[in-house]
Amino acid sequence: MRPEGQALRRSVLIVVVLAVVLPIVAGAGQTLRTAFGLHEGLGGGLSLAPWSQLFALPGMATSLRLSLITGVGSTLLALILALGLCVALQTSGRAGWGARALAPVLAVPHAAVAIGFGFLIAPAGWIARLLAAALGWQDPPLVATVQDAAGLALLLGLVVKELPFLLLVMLAAARQVPVATSLALGRSLGYSAAAVWLRLILPQLWPLIRLPVLVVQAYALSCVDMAMILGPSNPPTLAVAVTRWFGDPDLAMVYPASAGAVLSAALVAAVLLGWGLAERGLARAGLIWLRRGARGRAEAGALRLASGLGVAVLGLGFAALMVLLLWSFAFRWSFPDPLPESWSLRLWANPQGGWGRAAGYTLGLGLAVTALCLTLAVAWLEAEDRSRAPRAAWATALIYLPLLLPQIGFLYGLNLLFLRMGLTGGVAAVIWAQALFVFPYVMIALSEPWRGLDPALIRTAASLGAGANRRLFSVKLPTLLGPILVAAAIGFAVSVAQYLPTLFMGAGRIATLATEAVTLASGSDRRVVGTYAVLQAALPFAAYGLALAVPRVLYRNRRALRGGM
């Protein structure tokens, strides 16, 4: 390990530990202390009373059950449908086209997807309007299709949002697996393509997609924004209930709320452990399955069904985005009309009416957070290059830590620490809190392109006398401009989607598109809600568009020269 690289790596590690890891650990520790009765501001001593209060609250068992059903059910369903679509796209040779087609739904924040999906499946939603003419409906059906007691709307909404992400992860992982060789080998032994995928290819894919699946699972179990919009309200899921208790005017509610936050974290940990145990059990069962030698003719039908359902779910996602756009421009839209009777630009033409301030905060926070996280990610990756040491497993764990822990499990405690530091309620606190979740995504997005850079370019620059800094700024960064901008766009999209960090650290003073959209979704004018949701979706779209367009504009002469040669 080179001394220069070792010093840089040590410096980056110190920054990451102090700015990312330590706040999370300290926040979780403070929440844990409060869950056992220790709170400096409210007094009290070590006690189990908060837990007794928690389990005595009405609907507590239902909230826990809803979290488990919607969280685990949505992740399993999204994973199965993603596998069916991945097999179909790989078999048809359209994997590249499929990855590009997923961009619209991937770019849209969770809250915007939830609002659009709610507009789609509501009793007076777009689906009901389209069916009304055929079925002769003059009034909306009396069926609770949004915020239903069973949580089905939330479960399906989570699938709509997470399916594109898992499918993209699978398509990317499939490029690292010898799919063609495995298919040829399996078919030569008389197995169908579906059987080969399940028996040979999926076991090779799973180690590559395990962490993204666990991240999706952790989010599904502890999401707040989507659960507030689509989930049942009385009682709600555990994460939503805890968020409400933290905001209760009765300060004593922080004790059961903290216990609920710890319980939410324990629930996530238990389910993730369950995934690990299930993986081992399935691996052993799979060996028995393989040794039986069955050719698996029924698997093809199951995968085709999963693929068809996956296409339907993706269609719901695109329809949700479309109905958001329609509502944002609608002036009058009465049931059962399939389209608005009249249109208006009134809400869009009046940014001073509310959305202008929220959009300004969202844009400013996103740019600041993305710039900080991108700088830190580049420094981390450059430190790895200069030290010539591979990334340790514990370093990867540090990156994924904020994504695997439920936000509600440490944000309250972190808010208390920020309050003591005099940061709560300001822009700096929100930037810091959002960076905890933006940095991992930027690192994940940039790591593989950075490692894939042709080392011959670096050796050539070094042979010409370029030092480490000059190689970074004159070779690496210009060459990796495209991936860097894509990573920045991903970070910006994550920032735009942040609800809980902005709500807790902003103390209600920082109104972003995410916080306003979730608040308005509970009962405001659909046209207003649609405007906020469309804006929340438009900002990430613009970021991705710039990430793709800027390299093409800057390097257009290089491409023309290469084509002429």
XYZ file of C-alpha atoms in Angstrom:
565
model
C 0.000 0.000 0.000
C 1.493 3.350 -1.050
C 1.944 5.947 1.745
C 0.182 8.648 -0.309
C -2.783 6.397 -0.986
C -2.835 5.189 2.606
C -3.028 8.775 3.914
C -5.839 9.691 1.524
C -7.739 6.505 2.329
C -7.409 7.149 6.040
C -8.657 10.720 5.618
C -11.683 9.636 3.577
C -12.492 6.904 6.079
C -12.388 9.405 8.951
C -14.775 11.722 7.091
C -17.188 8.867 6.307
C -17.141 7.584 9.873
C -17.638 11.032 11.407
C -20.193 12.326 8.892
C -22.153 9.166 8.057
C -21.574 6.250 10.422
C -21.249 8.081 13.739
C -24.490 10.108 13.333
C -26.418 6.927 12.522
C -24.955 5.007 15.462
C -25.417 7.957 17.819
C -28.991 8.512 16.646
C -29.830 4.834 17.068
C -28.222 4.864 20.513
C -30.263 7.867 21.601
C -33.470 6.258 20.338
C -32.564 3.069 22.192
C -31.929 5.004 25.422
C -35.305 6.729 25.164
C -36.975 3.376 24.477
C -35.836 2.307 27.952
C -36.883 5.473 29.736
C -33.643 7.481 29.562
C -34.310 10.965 28.194
C -32.353 13.957 29.487
C -35.016 16.513 28.651
C -37.979 14.636 30.156
C -36.234 13.002 33.077
C -36.913 9.487 34.230
C -34.704 6.469 34.706
C -34.080 3.071 33.245
C -37.449 1.369 32.796
C -39.463 -1.029 30.694
C -42.520 1.220 30.944
C -42.151 2.528 27.345
C -42.530 -1.020 26.075
C -45.583 -1.628 28.229
C -47.097 1.601 26.890
C -46.237 0.597 23.318
C -47.964 -2.783 23.423
C -50.933 -1.271 25.247
C -51.608 1.221 22.446
C -54.734 0.398 20.392
C -54.061 -1.392 17.114
C -50.423 -2.180 17.893
C -50.692 -5.854 16.868
C -52.500 -4.881 13.663
C -49.814 -2.332 12.792
C -47.120 -4.960 13.236
C -49.033 -7.468 11.129
C -49.641 -4.930 8.349
C -45.945 -4.065 8.230
C -45.000 -7.727 7.871
C -47.612 -8.557 5.231
C -47.051 -5.513 3.045
C -43.269 -5.450 3.483
C -42.451 -9.118 2.959
C -45.288 -9.740 0.498
C -44.377 -6.853 -1.792
C -40.679 -7.777 -1.876
C -41.362 -11.436 -2.657
C -43.898 -10.571 -5.352
C -41.649 -7.950 -6.948
C -38.735 -10.405 -6.945
C -40.784 -13.170 -8.615
C -42.191 -10.826 -11.257
C -38.751 -9.348 -11.912
C -37.365 -12.847 -12.483
C -40.141 -13.650 -14.967
C -39.508 -10.422 -16.885
C -35.742 -10.900 -16.796
C -36.070 -14.376 -18.321
C -38.463 -13.091 -20.995
C -36.224 -10.147 -21.938
C -33.063 -12.246 -21.964
C -34.724 -14.949 -24.056
C -36.063 -12.437 -26.598
C -32.780 -10.513 -26.796
C -34.426 -7.278 -25.624
C -32.589 -6.851 -22.326
C -31.026 -3.537 -23.386
C -34.339 -2.146 -24.581
C -36.040 -3.259 -21.381
C -33.454 -1.515 -19.200
C -33.972 1.763 -21.071
C -37.764 1.463 -20.882
C -37.601 1.239 -17.076
C -36.071 4.707 -16.691
C -39.341 6.684 -16.302
C -40.651 4.672 -13.341
C -37.185 4.342 -11.786
C -36.630 8.090 -11.823
C -39.891 8.969 -10.082
C -39.764 9.267 -6.264
C -41.790 6.844 -4.160
C -44.307 9.450 -3.000
C -45.100 10.560 -6.556
C -45.635 6.948 -7.656
C -47.884 6.354 -4.646
C -49.978 9.449 -5.395
C -50.338 8.525 -9.062
C -51.181 4.934 -8.177
C -53.791 6.175 -5.723
C -55.324 8.366 -8.444
C -55.349 5.294 -10.671
C -57.040 2.709 -8.418
C -59.272 4.941 -6.268
C -63.034 4.298 -6.461
C -63.279 7.420 -8.655
C -59.836 6.819 -10.182
C -58.839 6.525 -13.799
C -59.365 2.748 -13.993
C -62.925 3.113 -12.684
C -63.553 5.939 -15.157
C -62.329 3.824 -18.071
C -64.547 0.917 -16.940
C -67.578 3.110 -16.293
C -68.644 3.354 -19.947
C -68.491 -0.416 -20.457
C -70.202 -1.261 -17.161
C -72.706 1.583 -17.152
C -71.495 3.165 -13.903
C -72.733 6.646 -13.107
C -71.266 6.743 -9.607
C -67.970 5.425 -8.233
C -68.128 1.875 -6.806
C -68.389 1.659 -3.032
C -65.157 -0.271 -2.584
C -62.163 0.792 -0.478
C -59.398 0.422 -3.048
C -57.014 2.936 -1.412
C -56.007 2.827 2.262
C -57.880 -0.470 2.591
C -57.718 -2.230 5.939
C -55.826 -5.213 4.524
C -53.045 -3.021 3.072
C -53.428 -4.463 -0.436
C -53.146 -1.031 -2.095
C -49.869 -0.403 -0.258
C -48.556 -3.866 -1.123
C -49.317 -3.436 -4.819
C -47.996 0.132 -4.815
C -44.682 -1.073 -3.388
C -44.515 -3.731 -6.112
C -45.165 -1.092 -8.797
C -42.260 0.987 -7.519
C -39.744 -1.737 -6.650
C -40.267 -4.080 -9.615
C -38.393 -1.830 -12.106
C -35.454 -1.502 -9.708
C -35.151 -5.248 -9.093
C -35.541 -5.978 -12.801
C -32.757 -3.528 -13.668
C -30.526 -5.097 -11.003
C -31.216 -8.569 -12.446
C -30.515 -7.466 -16.023
C -27.218 -5.911 -14.927
C -26.248 -9.018 -12.944
C -27.135 -11.285 -15.882
C -24.338 -9.644 -17.871
C -21.862 -11.027 -15.345
C -23.186 -14.585 -15.574
C -22.579 -17.030 -18.486
C -26.267 -17.167 -19.406
C -25.743 -18.462 -22.954
C -23.337 -21.194 -21.829
C -25.679 -22.320 -19.040
C -28.649 -22.432 -21.415
C -26.711 -24.467 -23.978
C -25.504 -26.912 -21.329
C -28.947 -27.309 -19.774
C -30.715 -27.803 -23.084
C -28.184 -30.419 -24.133
C -29.298 -32.388 -21.068
C -32.959 -32.080 -22.030
C -33.980 -29.234 -19.703
C -36.282 -26.431 -20.817
C -35.004 -22.837 -20.822
C -37.158 -22.058 -17.786
C -35.768 -25.032 -15.889
C -32.211 -23.941 -16.726
C -32.920 -20.451 -15.423
C -34.277 -21.741 -12.131
C -31.713 -24.507 -11.622
C -28.479 -23.080 -13.034
C -28.698 -19.337 -13.696
C -30.684 -18.081 -10.698
C -28.234 -19.577 -8.149
C -25.474 -17.652 -9.942
C -27.529 -14.443 -10.031
C -28.570 -14.450 -6.397
C -25.191 -13.506 -4.817
C -25.053 -10.533 -7.196
C -28.552 -9.252 -6.345
C -28.752 -10.236 -2.677
C -27.855 -6.835 -1.213
C -30.222 -4.830 -3.478
C -33.044 -7.236 -2.559
C -32.318 -6.756 1.146
C -32.293 -2.966 0.666
C -35.727 -3.191 -0.981
C -36.928 -5.405 1.858
C -35.704 -2.997 4.528
C -37.449 -0.084 2.822
C -40.713 -1.975 2.314
C -40.893 -2.876 6.001
C -40.269 0.655 7.230
C -41.523 3.031 4.518
C -43.512 6.024 5.687
C -44.338 8.180 2.652
C -45.961 5.441 0.532
C -47.672 3.950 3.593
C -49.188 7.329 4.493
C -50.625 7.716 0.987
C -51.729 4.157 0.161
C -51.793 2.268 3.457
C -54.558 2.004 6.043
C -54.796 4.928 8.416
C -56.403 3.459 11.541
C -54.376 1.588 12.511
C -51.521 2.289 10.088
C -48.321 0.346 9.531
C -45.816 0.390 12.365
C -43.483 2.982 10.780
C -46.360 5.411 10.170
C -47.694 4.895 13.690
C -44.257 5.610 15.179
C -43.928 8.768 13.070
C -47.281 10.005 14.355
C -46.357 9.249 17.969
C -43.124 11.215 17.633
C -45.191 14.190 16.460
C -47.787 13.880 19.218
C -48.318 17.056 21.305
C -47.976 14.920 24.446
C -44.208 14.813 24.940
C -44.504 11.617 26.982
C -45.394 9.791 23.749
C -41.721 9.868 22.744
C -41.182 6.915 25.090
C -43.516 4.427 23.356
C -42.586 6.011 20.017
C -38.903 5.265 20.644
C -39.789 1.733 21.694
C -41.760 1.407 18.458
C -38.768 2.684 16.462
C -36.535 0.073 18.095
C -39.179 -2.573 17.404
C -39.257 -1.484 13.759
C -35.485 -1.898 13.522
C -35.723 -5.302 15.210
C -38.444 -6.321 12.772
C -36.244 -5.413 9.821
C -33.292 -7.283 11.333
C -35.422 -10.365 11.981
C -36.811 -10.418 8.437
C -33.361 -9.934 6.902
C -32.116 -12.805 9.065
C -35.086 -14.798 7.790
C -33.950 -14.150 4.221
C -30.523 -15.530 5.115
C -32.011 -18.660 6.679
C -34.375 -19.104 3.733
C -31.439 -18.817 1.350
C -29.633 -21.659 3.106
C -32.773 -23.783 3.226
C -33.520 -23.234 -0.448
C -29.915 -24.029 -1.362
C -30.211 -27.430 0.342
C -33.638 -28.079 -1.148
C -32.291 -27.061 -4.548
C -29.587 -29.723 -4.378
C -32.229 -32.360 -3.712
C -34.320 -30.923 -6.554
C -31.378 -31.125 -8.956
C -30.490 -34.675 -7.960
C -34.014 -35.837 -8.754
C -33.290 -34.993 -12.395
C -36.836 -33.803 -13.225
C -36.858 -31.843 -16.482
C -39.227 -29.197 -15.057
C -41.758 -28.689 -17.836
C -44.114 -26.777 -15.514
C -41.605 -23.995 -14.784
C -42.066 -22.452 -18.231
C -45.730 -21.749 -17.557
C -44.974 -20.259 -14.142
C -42.337 -17.920 -15.561
C -44.633 -16.888 -18.423
C -47.330 -16.057 -15.865
C -44.840 -14.042 -13.804
C -43.706 -12.234 -16.940
C -47.263 -11.376 -17.953
C -48.116 -10.108 -14.484
C -44.874 -8.131 -14.464
C -45.823 -6.393 -17.710
C -49.219 -5.548 -16.195
C -47.572 -4.084 -13.085
C -45.182 -2.005 -15.199
C -48.208 -0.811 -17.165
C -49.790 0.335 -13.903
C -46.631 2.286 -13.118
C -46.664 4.133 -16.450
C -50.423 4.750 -16.132
C -49.851 6.218 -12.652
C -47.418 8.737 -14.123
C -49.855 9.592 -16.902
C -52.773 10.223 -14.550
C -50.598 12.535 -12.449
C -49.927 14.616 -15.524
C -53.609 14.682 -16.475
C -54.707 15.867 -13.038
C -52.067 18.602 -12.932
C -53.557 20.183 -16.077
C -57.218 19.352 -15.440
C -59.713 22.125 -14.636
C -62.912 20.085 -14.469
C -62.952 16.285 -14.449
C -66.199 14.753 -13.281
C -66.934 11.068 -12.863
C -67.382 9.006 -15.051
C -65.609 11.014 -17.799
C -62.441 9.173 -18.920
C -60.647 12.473 -19.635
C -60.956 15.993 -18.203
C -63.774 18.110 -19.584
C -61.605 21.235 -19.535
C -57.966 22.102 -19.004
C -56.120 24.849 -17.155
C -52.600 26.160 -16.572
C -53.674 28.141 -13.518
C -51.753 26.069 -10.967
C -48.622 25.937 -13.099
C -48.723 29.667 -13.823
C -48.787 30.582 -10.128
C -45.568 29.340 -8.481
C -45.959 31.941 -5.738
C -49.068 30.044 -4.682
C -46.956 27.361 -3.019
C -45.048 25.049 -5.326
C -42.375 27.598 -6.233
C -40.963 27.745 -2.708
C -41.099 23.964 -2.283
C -39.460 23.406 -5.675
C -36.730 25.914 -4.807
C -35.926 24.156 -1.528
C -35.979 20.764 -3.248
C -33.662 21.892 -6.036
C -31.222 23.657 -3.731
C -31.040 20.792 -1.254
C -30.638 18.258 -4.042
C -27.772 20.111 -5.681
C -25.948 20.696 -2.390
C -26.358 17.128 -1.135
C -25.392 15.617 -4.485
C -22.264 17.772 -4.781
C -21.096 16.788 -1.296
C -21.779 13.077 -1.748
C -20.268 12.942 -5.230
C -17.084 14.617 -3.983
C -16.819 12.156 -1.105
C -17.483 9.175 -3.389
C -14.794 10.255 -5.876
C -12.351 10.761 -2.994
C -13.143 7.273 -1.649
C -12.667 5.586 -5.023
C -9.494 7.532 -5.790
C -8.115 6.577 -2.379
C -8.736 2.914 -3.217
C -6.856 3.342 -6.506
C -3.890 5.103 -4.970
C -3.576 2.648 -2.095
C -3.916 -0.280 -4.535
C -5.948 -2.198 -1.977
C -9.322 -3.846 -2.631
C -12.395 -2.722 -0.710
C -12.810 -4.646 2.524
C -16.098 -6.275 3.481
C -16.493 -3.913 6.442
C -16.159 -0.927 4.093
C -18.982 -2.273 1.936
C -21.029 -2.705 5.111
C -20.465 0.962 5.949
C -21.859 1.969 2.551
C -24.983 -0.157 2.889
C -25.595 0.604 6.579
C -27.958 3.588 6.047
C -29.985 1.587 3.498
C -30.472 -1.495 5.676
C -31.462 0.354 8.855
C -35.007 1.768 8.995
C -34.912 5.564 8.966
C -37.399 5.817 11.805
C -35.015 3.755 13.951
C -32.401 6.498 14.296
C -33.708 9.795 12.885
C -35.478 10.808 16.103
C -32.327 10.230 18.143
C -30.275 12.041 15.524
C -32.714 14.926 15.685
C -32.124 15.211 19.432
C -28.368 15.297 18.880
C -28.725 17.930 16.180
C -30.931 19.948 18.533
C -28.145 20.013 21.108
C -25.762 21.162 18.379
C -28.144 23.936 17.340
C -28.660 22.496 13.856
C -32.274 21.296 13.898
C -34.696 23.318 11.807
C -32.081 24.608 9.393
C -30.949 23.803 5.895
C -27.599 22.446 7.126
C -29.313 19.794 9.245
C -31.487 18.660 6.328
C -28.491 18.512 3.973
C -26.545 16.416 6.478
C -29.488 14.068 7.111
C -30.228 13.595 3.411
C -26.555 12.935 2.687
C -26.715 9.855 4.931
C -28.955 8.214 2.322
C -27.695 9.859 -0.871
C -24.044 8.898 -0.368
C -24.622 5.096 -0.477
C -26.519 5.321 -3.770
C -23.864 7.527 -5.348
C -21.139 5.132 -4.215
C -22.990 2.088 -5.526
C -23.699 3.753 -8.877
C -20.131 4.968 -9.407
C -18.091 2.037 -8.053
C -18.390 -0.355 -11.003
C -17.726 2.225 -13.776
C -14.735 3.509 -11.804
C -13.298 0.028 -11.419
C -13.987 -0.680 -15.084
C -11.828 2.200 -16.317
C -9.137 0.946 -18.688
C -5.901 0.866 -16.627
C -3.903 1.412 -19.808
C -5.081 5.033 -19.838
C -3.692 5.586 -16.348
C -0.405 3.843 -17.152
C 0.012 5.906 -20.302
C -0.573 9.152 -18.406
C 1.887 8.067 -15.716
C 4.519 7.199 -18.332
C 4.180 10.766 -19.660
C 4.989 12.170 -16.227
C 1.480 12.941 -14.979
C 1.190 12.816 -11.204
C -1.671 11.269 -9.272
C -3.703 14.498 -9.111
C -3.213 15.265 -12.774
C -4.204 11.718 -13.730
C -7.376 12.167 -11.683
C -8.430 15.512 -13.139
C -7.118 15.112 -16.673
C -7.797 11.424 -17.358
C -10.176 9.740 -14.922
C -12.791 12.425 -14.409
C -13.132 13.416 -18.096
C -13.220 9.767 -19.193
C -15.804 8.871 -16.560
C -17.875 12.012 -17.040
C -20.915 10.024 -18.207
C -21.017 7.613 -15.230
C -20.245 10.456 -12.830
C -23.189 12.471 -14.108
C -25.451 9.409 -13.947
C -24.368 8.820 -10.339
C -25.061 12.491 -9.629
C -28.525 12.165 -11.197
C -29.246 9.133 -9.023
C -28.105 11.014 -5.927
C -30.241 14.006 -6.870
C -33.281 11.756 -7.383
C -32.730 10.181 -3.952
C -32.513 13.627 -2.384
C -35.741 14.756 -4.052
C -37.502 11.686 -2.627
C -36.402 12.183 1.002
C -39.397 12.647 3.288
C -38.559 11.602 6.847
C -35.088 13.235 7.052
C -36.555 16.518 5.809
C -39.545 16.247 8.138
C -37.505 15.476 11.263
C -34.458 17.688 10.712
C -36.349 20.531 9.091
C -38.721 20.746 12.091
C -41.517 21.693 9.719
C -39.678 24.797 8.476
C -38.196 23.275 5.310
C -41.073 22.536 2.931
C -39.924 20.419 -0.025
C -41.950 18.815 -2.784
C -41.758 15.485 -0.942
C -43.086 16.788 2.374
C -45.771 18.914 0.715
C -46.934 16.140 -1.621
C -47.343 13.634 1.222
C -49.163 16.194 3.366
C -51.511 17.289 0.580
C -52.227 13.716 -0.543
C -54.342 13.065 2.548
C -57.269 15.147 1.309
C -56.355 18.148 -0.796
C -57.524 19.034 -4.303
C -56.271 16.370 -6.713
C -55.157 19.078 -9.126
C -52.895 20.619 -6.504
C -51.552 17.243 -5.402
C -50.968 16.270 -9.036
C -48.974 19.447 -9.631
C -46.656 18.796 -6.682
C -46.234 15.126 -7.629
C -45.480 15.958 -11.279
C -42.878 18.491 -10.175
C -41.333 15.936 -7.829
C -41.102 13.510 -10.737
C -39.913 16.132 -13.231
C -36.805 17.161 -11.313
C -35.191 13.675 -11.397
C -36.234 13.346 -15.061
C -34.413 16.592 -15.821
C -31.355 15.401 -13.901
C -31.198 12.133 -15.851
C -31.732 14.014 -19.112
C -28.806 16.318 -18.364
C -26.644 13.364 -17.321
C -27.191 11.794 -20.756
C -27.059 14.998 -22.803
C -24.010 16.771 -21.365
C -21.397 14.141 -22.383
C -22.886 13.967 -25.886
C -22.621 17.723 -26.294
C -19.120 18.008 -24.821
C -17.724 15.029 -26.746
C -19.596 15.446 -30.028
C -16.412 16.412 -31.892
C -14.591 13.320 -30.641
C -17.368 11.080 -31.931
C -17.369 12.856 -35.271
C -13.606 12.414 -35.558
C -13.852 8.728 -34.679
C -16.603 8.259 -37.259
C -14.549 10.005 -39.943
C -11.550 7.822 -39.270
